[in-house]
XYZ file of C-alpha atoms in Angstrom:
408
model
C -1.553 -23.808 2.922
C -2.493 -25.994 -0.023
C -3.931 -28.632 3.851
C -6.337 -25.732 3.910
C -8.837 -27.653 1.994
C -8.176 -30.669 3.223
C -8.521 -29.610 6.672
C -12.125 -27.791 6.144
C -14.108 -30.919 7.075
C -12.804 -31.419 10.442
C -13.097 -27.731 10.696
C -16.939 -27.863 9.919
C -17.401 -30.934 12.336
C -15.690 -29.218 15.394
C -17.686 -25.696 14.866
C -20.313 -27.388 16.378
C -18.455 -28.136 19.502
C -16.623 -24.666 19.400
C -20.030 -22.750 19.548
C -21.250 -25.148 22.880
C -17.760 -24.135 24.565
C -18.316 -20.303 23.714
C -21.846 -19.616 23.369
C -21.242 -19.181 19.843
C -19.090 -16.018 19.887
C -15.364 -14.694 21.258
C -15.483 -12.558 24.297
C -11.447 -12.355 24.448
C -10.226 -9.222 24.035
C -8.279 -7.404 21.193
C -4.696 -8.353 21.075
C -3.076 -5.737 23.637
C 0.534 -4.229 22.800
C 3.293 -5.335 25.231
C 5.211 -2.753 27.534
C 7.694 -2.159 23.802
C 4.360 -1.449 22.090
C 4.293 -3.746 20.024
C 1.470 -6.313 19.088
C 1.510 -8.963 21.375
C 1.377 -12.349 18.910
C -1.772 -14.767 19.125
C -1.442 -18.053 19.452
C -4.512 -19.134 17.436
C -3.860 -21.227 14.258
C -5.718 -20.939 11.040
C -7.935 -24.090 11.813
C -9.143 -23.167 15.289
C -9.972 -19.594 14.125
C -11.904 -21.013 11.167
C -13.584 -23.339 13.808
C -14.702 -20.323 15.863
C -15.522 -17.872 13.111
C -17.936 -20.932 11.568
C -19.478 -21.106 15.223
C -19.568 -17.676 15.476
C -22.010 -16.932 12.926
C -22.257 -13.888 11.903
C -21.528 -11.913 8.774
C -18.063 -11.397 8.162
C -17.581 -7.360 6.187
C -14.356 -6.233 4.885
C -13.262 -2.687 3.757
C -10.691 -2.404 1.415
C -9.249 -0.160 -0.668
C -8.025 -2.825 -3.633
C -10.502 -4.682 -5.643
C -8.764 -8.114 -5.225
C -9.134 -8.610 -1.742
C -13.261 -7.979 -2.297
C -12.562 -10.829 -4.575
C -10.398 -13.210 -2.488
C -13.329 -12.916 0.586
C -15.413 -14.664 -1.790
C -13.520 -17.059 -3.141
C -12.806 -17.710 0.692
C -16.004 -17.917 2.295
C -17.371 -20.032 -1.115
C -14.601 -22.714 -0.085
C -13.960 -22.156 4.239
C -17.326 -20.929 5.336
C -20.396 -21.962 2.934
C -23.255 -20.693 4.608
C -21.654 -17.786 6.634
C -22.545 -14.327 5.360
C -20.210 -11.922 4.123
C -19.905 -8.716 1.917
C -16.837 -6.950 0.693
C -16.578 -3.382 -0.252
C -14.208 -1.542 -1.952
C -13.424 1.616 -0.131
C -10.611 4.409 -0.803
C -8.643 5.051 2.562
C -9.433 8.423 3.176
C -13.461 7.753 3.266
C -12.023 4.498 4.877
C -10.747 6.202 7.979
C -13.621 8.358 8.449
C -16.405 5.850 8.133
C -14.549 3.223 10.496
C -13.977 5.917 13.106
C -17.697 7.346 12.868
C -19.101 2.948 13.380
C -16.798 1.975 15.914
C -18.100 5.003 18.192
C -21.513 4.917 17.710
C -21.235 1.365 18.368
C -22.393 0.474 15.361
C -21.464 -2.574 13.000
C -19.522 -2.386 10.073
C -16.219 -3.763 8.885
C -14.903 -6.745 11.331
C -11.046 -5.951 9.693
C -9.617 -2.979 6.174
C -7.406 -2.596 3.957
C -6.014 0.423 4.064
C -3.425 3.064 2.378
C -1.670 5.975 4.942
C -0.128 4.707 7.676
C 0.513 7.901 8.926
C -3.744 9.277 9.018
C -4.422 5.151 10.267
C -1.982 5.574 13.339
C -3.088 8.459 14.330
C -6.900 8.560 13.737
C -7.503 4.907 14.023
C -5.389 2.744 15.921
C -4.385 5.852 19.180
C -8.028 6.189 19.725
C -8.565 2.141 19.856
C -10.869 1.704 16.275
C -8.602 -0.804 14.797
C -5.673 -2.653 16.155
C -2.634 -4.971 14.836
C -3.000 -8.433 14.985
C -1.632 -11.632 13.725
C -0.587 -15.134 14.916
C 2.668 -17.256 14.592
C 2.018 -18.122 11.225
C 1.642 -14.849 9.927
C 4.829 -13.894 11.828
C 6.760 -16.584 10.200
C 5.710 -15.499 6.481
C 5.653 -11.990 6.239
C 8.267 -10.966 9.666
C 9.516 -7.781 10.231
C 6.661 -6.351 8.623
C 4.420 -7.091 11.235
C 5.216 -3.981 12.720
C 3.662 -1.644 13.231
C 1.364 -1.840 11.169
C 1.062 -5.447 9.640
C 1.521 -5.177 5.588
C -0.447 -7.357 3.360
C 0.564 -5.740 -0.130
C 3.122 -3.631 -0.675
C 2.452 -1.175 -3.728
C 5.015 1.108 -5.572
C 5.051 4.690 -7.296
C 8.187 4.992 -9.607
C 9.309 7.936 -12.306
C 7.950 6.733 -15.655
C 8.777 8.549 -18.757
C 6.507 9.128 -21.812
C 7.917 6.295 -24.666
C 6.843 8.163 -27.860
C 6.144 11.502 -29.658
C 9.175 14.147 -30.722
C 10.018 15.181 -27.026
C 10.589 11.921 -25.527
C 12.867 10.754 -23.124
C 15.455 7.659 -23.099
C 16.282 5.431 -20.856
C 19.034 6.732 -18.439
C 18.208 10.379 -19.211
C 17.010 10.602 -15.918
C 19.832 9.415 -13.642
C 18.901 12.276 -10.529
C 15.737 12.958 -8.834
C 17.156 16.405 -9.105
C 16.346 16.764 -12.527
C 12.820 17.697 -11.528
C 13.538 20.624 -10.048
C 16.113 22.012 -12.494
C 14.959 24.935 -13.660
C 15.754 23.805 -17.751
C 12.921 20.702 -16.762
C 10.365 23.491 -15.766
C 6.948 21.480 -15.543
C 8.261 18.940 -17.067
C 7.337 16.513 -13.773
C 3.975 15.537 -12.218
C 2.333 13.599 -9.834
C -1.230 13.108 -8.369
C -1.541 15.895 -5.557
C -0.193 14.703 -2.536
C -2.821 16.910 -0.937
C -5.444 14.729 -2.006
C -3.774 11.200 -1.722
C -2.219 10.159 1.601
C 0.147 8.277 -0.135
C 2.081 11.239 -1.909
C 2.173 13.183 1.169
C 3.557 10.181 2.948
C 6.230 10.198 0.233
C 7.212 13.632 0.779
C 7.340 12.992 4.444
C 9.722 10.602 4.621
C 11.837 12.736 2.505
C 12.650 15.303 5.362
C 13.840 12.235 7.565
C 16.996 12.369 8.536
C 18.421 8.901 6.360
C 16.705 10.720 3.445
C 17.879 14.108 3.841
C 21.148 13.162 3.792
C 21.043 10.869 0.642
C 19.427 13.810 -1.465
C 22.011 16.310 -0.225
C 24.822 14.360 -1.813
C 22.996 13.977 -4.357
C 22.499 17.484 -4.725
C 25.689 18.042 -5.072
C 26.204 14.735 -8.349
C 24.016 16.332 -10.215
C 24.162 20.323 -9.843
C 27.931 20.216 -8.870
C 28.094 22.001 -5.511
C 27.300 21.852 -1.821
C 23.437 22.533 -0.756
C 22.368 25.491 0.614
C 19.507 25.893 2.272
C 16.909 28.424 2.429
C 16.427 29.764 5.721
C 12.680 27.763 5.653
C 14.220 24.382 4.941
C 15.673 22.211 7.981
C 17.070 20.063 5.280
C 17.280 19.101 1.995
C 14.572 16.795 2.072
C 12.708 20.321 2.343
C 14.361 22.264 0.017
C 13.672 19.614 -2.203
C 10.170 19.651 -1.765
C 10.203 23.372 -2.042
C 12.285 23.418 -5.283
C 10.177 20.808 -6.937
C 6.781 23.199 -6.328
C 8.714 26.464 -7.452
C 9.656 24.228 -10.946
C 6.045 24.339 -11.559
C 5.579 20.617 -10.685
C 2.266 19.197 -12.628
C -0.541 18.057 -9.450
C -3.428 15.877 -10.899
C -6.312 14.338 -9.277
C -6.012 10.472 -10.919
C -2.684 8.526 -11.540
C -4.619 7.047 -14.785
C -5.460 10.135 -16.287
C -2.095 11.576 -15.677
C -0.929 8.391 -17.549
C -3.253 8.424 -20.256
C -2.465 12.220 -20.900
C 1.289 12.003 -21.016
C 1.723 8.660 -22.945
C -0.887 10.037 -25.701
C 2.227 11.725 -27.925
C -0.505 14.154 -30.248
C -0.625 16.115 -26.674
C 1.051 18.921 -25.146
C 2.176 16.924 -22.438
C 3.893 14.524 -23.819
C 7.216 15.087 -22.352
C 6.315 15.350 -19.592
C 7.646 12.784 -16.570
C 5.239 11.149 -13.878
C 5.647 9.484 -10.894
C 3.280 7.183 -11.066
C 1.812 3.354 -10.155
C 4.709 0.701 -11.711
C 1.252 -0.588 -13.056
C 0.116 2.172 -15.759
C 3.548 1.191 -17.116
C 4.151 -2.485 -17.250
C 0.676 -3.696 -17.006
C -0.802 -1.795 -19.721
C 2.182 -1.258 -21.922
C 1.420 -4.511 -24.445
C -2.370 -3.403 -25.058
C -0.661 0.580 -25.921
C -3.088 1.995 -23.221
C -0.235 3.939 -21.808
C 2.881 4.562 -23.554
C 5.388 5.217 -20.530
C 8.524 3.270 -19.336
C 10.003 2.996 -16.038
C 12.703 5.316 -15.986
C 16.120 3.283 -14.816
C 16.928 1.355 -11.485
C 19.395 4.114 -11.259
C 18.113 7.116 -10.503
C 20.064 8.843 -7.440
C 18.941 8.866 -5.153
C 15.487 7.260 -4.829
C 13.623 6.510 -7.987
C 10.071 6.776 -6.362
C 8.161 5.503 -3.723
C 7.065 2.004 -2.233
C 3.769 1.731 0.515
C 1.938 -1.105 2.085
C -1.794 -1.541 2.102
C -2.515 -2.751 5.762
C -4.191 -5.358 6.676
C -6.321 -4.354 10.220
C -9.158 -5.548 12.737
C -11.700 -3.479 13.663
C -12.212 -3.577 17.915
C -16.037 -4.082 17.494
C -15.908 -7.074 14.784
C -19.122 -9.059 14.291
C -16.848 -12.075 14.187
C -13.243 -11.267 14.063
C -12.471 -15.329 14.289
C -13.346 -15.844 10.982
C -11.633 -12.300 9.712
C -8.556 -13.229 11.309
C -8.887 -16.808 9.163
C -9.441 -14.978 6.119
C -6.093 -12.632 6.951
C -4.279 -16.261 7.171
C -5.248 -17.100 4.212
C -4.231 -13.651 2.039
C -0.746 -15.167 2.906
C -1.119 -18.690 1.303
C -0.577 -18.983 -2.250
C -4.124 -19.569 -2.706
C -5.203 -16.812 -1.035
C -2.692 -14.618 -3.318
C -2.504 -16.271 -6.873
C -5.618 -18.345 -6.184
C -5.548 -22.902 -7.004
C -7.231 -22.500 -10.451
C -10.639 -24.233 -8.415
C -11.589 -21.467 -6.086
C -14.408 -19.687 -7.650
C -15.751 -16.180 -7.378
C -19.989 -15.058 -6.686
C -20.427 -14.793 -10.435
C -19.136 -18.276 -11.142
C -15.494 -16.877 -12.890
C -12.434 -18.352 -11.112
C -10.677 -16.363 -8.785
C -7.090 -15.473 -9.716
C -5.669 -13.211 -6.993
C -2.841 -11.189 -8.272
C -2.150 -13.374 -11.227
C -0.210 -10.567 -13.811
C -0.466 -7.437 -11.657
C 2.484 -5.600 -11.790
C 3.210 -3.491 -8.805
C 1.650 -5.431 -5.877
C 3.968 -8.038 -3.242
C 2.493 -9.999 -0.790
C 4.060 -9.109 2.198
C 4.969 -12.789 2.366
C 8.059 -13.010 0.179
C 7.744 -16.253 -0.690
C 4.880 -15.814 -2.970
C 5.216 -15.269 -6.597
C 5.671 -11.652 -8.683
C 4.189 -11.143 -12.162
C 6.616 -12.331 -15.167
C 9.343 -9.730 -15.322
C 8.194 -7.938 -12.358
C 11.252 -6.962 -9.519
C 10.835 -9.146 -6.034
C 9.770 -6.588 -3.554
C 13.570 -6.599 -1.354
C 14.990 -5.022 -4.895
C 12.463 -2.518 -4.854
C 13.213 -1.104 -1.349
C 16.899 -0.795 -2.192
C 15.957 2.221 -4.699
C 12.771 3.431 -3.799
C 11.702 4.867 -0.351
C 9.930 2.733 1.939
C 6.731 4.225 3.798
C 7.595 5.025 7.337
C 4.110 4.871 8.505
C 5.316 6.544 12.174
C 8.100 9.111 10.685
C 5.313 10.297 8.840
C 2.246 10.199 11.148
C 5.262 12.541 13.494
C 5.663 14.715 10.684
C 3.540 14.837 8.588
C 1.379 18.265 9.953
C 5.035 20.206 9.754
C 5.176 18.754 6.133
C 1.639 19.882 4.977
C 2.172 23.203 7.238
C 5.553 23.891 4.895
C 3.451 22.826 1.407
C 0.699 25.350 1.774
C 3.326 28.403 3.167
C 5.549 27.816 -0.240
C 2.481 27.187 -2.897
């Protein structure tokens, strides 16, 4: 999309004409769903939407769980829509769900577009009531493919099983070859993760484990690890529930922060130094050289999965003040320039926009975009990680949450 800069002048010139033809704002309804339930692919192009958004002139506002989108907004607006006001705010997914729902219900101007995790809650609490909607055009569809539905994936993040790499109790590559290791009484208290009751994507991970497909994989892995067939407890409908129950029974350590967990486990002088963690891959690779986290990713051969991968979705808000410019910004984010920068785009503080450069554990919905040196492509991660299924999580999450409350 390097052509974007070359068309900017033409876009600015035609913006006045667009304003005259539509009164400076678009009265088009949000993109409807067809009879299959999928979002209808829009025909608007980046250039058309950019021109209409500039003519609209209203402030562009985003909420995002990821800091990079806030920086990207600054770079985009300074380069493509100078003179139009903008604001980007980093807000966690739980607070986003509450705030967006309240603002739309009350008719208050808030975000035009959001970038948010926790597909289960997004579907049930934002999409179904009509507060936000899934939108993409032909350009995005060509780049993202099947990850346009049911919610448009902007970015993938992963959390993987990692181990302490220092001290007397360190693990070694290959020590953990089966995820049932974490449920073995011999390893009681050796596994920790961020509390799924406070981290929606972690709860979605556990919920996705009870799907028929993942439960079957867990059942086979149980026999591989323990050498006997799995016998389900009366309160466990399948191996996914049984795994969750045994994980909690084995004194899983629950933390409030991925960073705090990583630092505690990685500190060899602390009692927790021999523990395992299901944690952000960024904690393993991104800070390894600095020594901030003394953790290593376990292996590609954990049976049947080595963690999970979940999206950050990009979704339109139904009462957006400048939906045209929000859509243009969304399209641009999938370009290499939007993902990594071009060495020339600058931020409000004058620094150069670098996007996702050098970041481990972030993967564009456009798989043609670059990844950090030494990282694996998202397609490879999907082979060894549980992928968030937002629809399955939305359907069964309440059941899993109730189950966890009973077994705790």
